[in-house]
Amino acid sequence: MANSDQQTIEELQSRYQVLHEKKIATQTNLTNAQSELQKLKKEALEKYGTDDLEELRSKLEELTAENERKRRDYQTLLEGIETDLAIVEADSERTLGDGEAGE
């Protein structure tokens, strides 16, 4: 609305009411967001010993690196087991094959 347009008192009151309702909704959203933030900070403090965002990011990087190391070690272990199993199977087939040839 242009400032040069004169409005009736009812129009001004209506505009005020709309703004007032927006203010209340915004304050409610802010209160809810602050409450949720406090809850999450408390949870982070209990779970990770800090609620500092940079420290949490650093801990996440550490945990991610540790998980990747464990995954890599697990994969290496499974590959070793598969290799050993293949050797045992090959030896078993050779032994069975030799036994049949001698009969």
Coordinates of C-alpha atoms in Angstrom, one line a residue:
M1 CA 0.0 0.0 0.0
A2 CA 1.2 3.4 -0.8
N3 CA 1.8 5.8 2.1
S4 CA -0.2 8.5 0.4
D5 CA -3.4 6.5 0.5
Q6 CA -5.4 7.4 3.6
Q7 CA -6.9 4.5 5.4
T8 CA -9.8 4.3 7.7
I9 CA -9.3 3.4 11.3
E10 CA -10.9 0.0 10.6
E11 CA -8.4 -0.7 7.9
L12 CA -5.5 0.4 10.1
Q13 CA -6.9 -1.8 12.9
S14 CA -7.2 -4.7 10.5
R15 CA -3.6 -4.2 9.4
Y16 CA -2.5 -4.0 13.0
Q17 CA -4.4 -7.3 13.9
V18 CA -2.7 -9.1 11.0
L19 CA 0.7 -7.9 12.1
H20 CA 0.0 -8.7 15.8
E21 CA -1.0 -12.3 14.8
K22 CA 2.2 -12.6 12.8
K23 CA 4.2 -11.4 15.8
I24 CA 2.5 -13.9 18.1
A25 CA 3.2 -16.7 15.6
T26 CA 6.8 -15.7 15.2
Q27 CA 7.3 -15.5 19.0
T28 CA 5.7 -18.9 19.4
N29 CA 8.0 -20.3 16.7
L30 CA 11.0 -18.7 18.3
T31 CA 10.1 -20.1 21.7
N32 CA 9.7 -23.6 20.3
A33 CA 13.0 -23.3 18.4
Q34 CA 14.8 -22.2 21.5
S35 CA 13.3 -25.0 23.6
E36 CA 14.3 -27.6 20.9
L37 CA 17.8 -26.1 20.8
Q38 CA 18.2 -26.4 24.5
K39 CA 16.9 -30.0 24.4
L40 CA 19.4 -30.9 21.7
K41 CA 22.3 -29.1 23.4
K42 CA 21.5 -31.0 26.6
E43 CA 21.4 -34.3 24.7
A44 CA 24.7 -33.5 22.9
L45 CA 26.3 -32.7 26.2
E46 CA 25.1 -35.9 27.8
K47 CA 26.0 -38.1 24.8
Y48 CA 29.2 -36.5 23.5
G49 CA 30.5 -34.4 26.5
T50 CA 30.0 -31.1 24.6
D51 CA 27.4 -28.9 23.0
D52 CA 29.9 -26.8 21.0
L53 CA 29.1 -27.1 17.3
E54 CA 32.8 -27.1 16.2
E55 CA 33.7 -29.8 18.7
L56 CA 30.7 -31.9 17.6
R57 CA 31.8 -31.5 14.0
S58 CA 35.3 -32.6 15.0
K59 CA 33.9 -35.6 16.9
L60 CA 31.8 -36.6 13.9
E61 CA 34.8 -36.5 11.6
E62 CA 36.7 -38.7 14.2
L63 CA 33.8 -41.2 14.4
T64 CA 33.5 -41.3 10.6
A65 CA 37.2 -42.0 10.2
E66 CA 37.1 -44.7 12.9
N67 CA 34.1 -46.3 11.2
E68 CA 35.9 -46.3 7.9
R69 CA 38.9 -47.9 9.5
K70 CA 36.8 -50.6 11.1
R71 CA 35.0 -51.2 7.8
R72 CA 38.3 -51.5 6.0
D73 CA 39.7 -53.9 8.6
Y74 CA 36.5 -56.0 8.5
Q75 CA 36.7 -56.2 4.7
T76 CA 40.4 -57.3 4.9
L77 CA 39.5 -59.9 7.5
L78 CA 36.7 -61.3 5.3
E79 CA 39.0 -61.4 2.2
G80 CA 41.6 -63.3 4.3
I81 CA 39.0 -65.8 5.4
E82 CA 37.8 -66.3 1.8
T83 CA 41.3 -66.8 0.6
D84 CA 42.0 -69.3 3.4
L85 CA 38.7 -71.1 2.6
A86 CA 39.6 -71.3 -1.1
I87 CA 43.0 -72.9 -0.2
V88 CA 41.3 -75.4 2.1
E89 CA 38.7 -76.2 -0.6
A90 CA 41.4 -76.6 -3.3
D91 CA 43.5 -78.9 -1.0
S92 CA 40.4 -80.9 -0.2
E93 CA 39.6 -81.4 -3.8
R94 CA 43.2 -82.4 -4.6
T95 CA 43.2 -84.9 -1.7
L96 CA 39.8 -86.3 -2.8
G97 CA 41.0 -86.4 -6.4
D98 CA 44.2 -88.2 -5.4
G99 CA 42.2 -90.7 -3.4
E100 CA 40.0 -91.5 -6.3
A101 CA 42.9 -91.9 -8.7
G102 CA 44.6 -94.4 -6.4
E103 CA 41.5 -96.6 -6.2

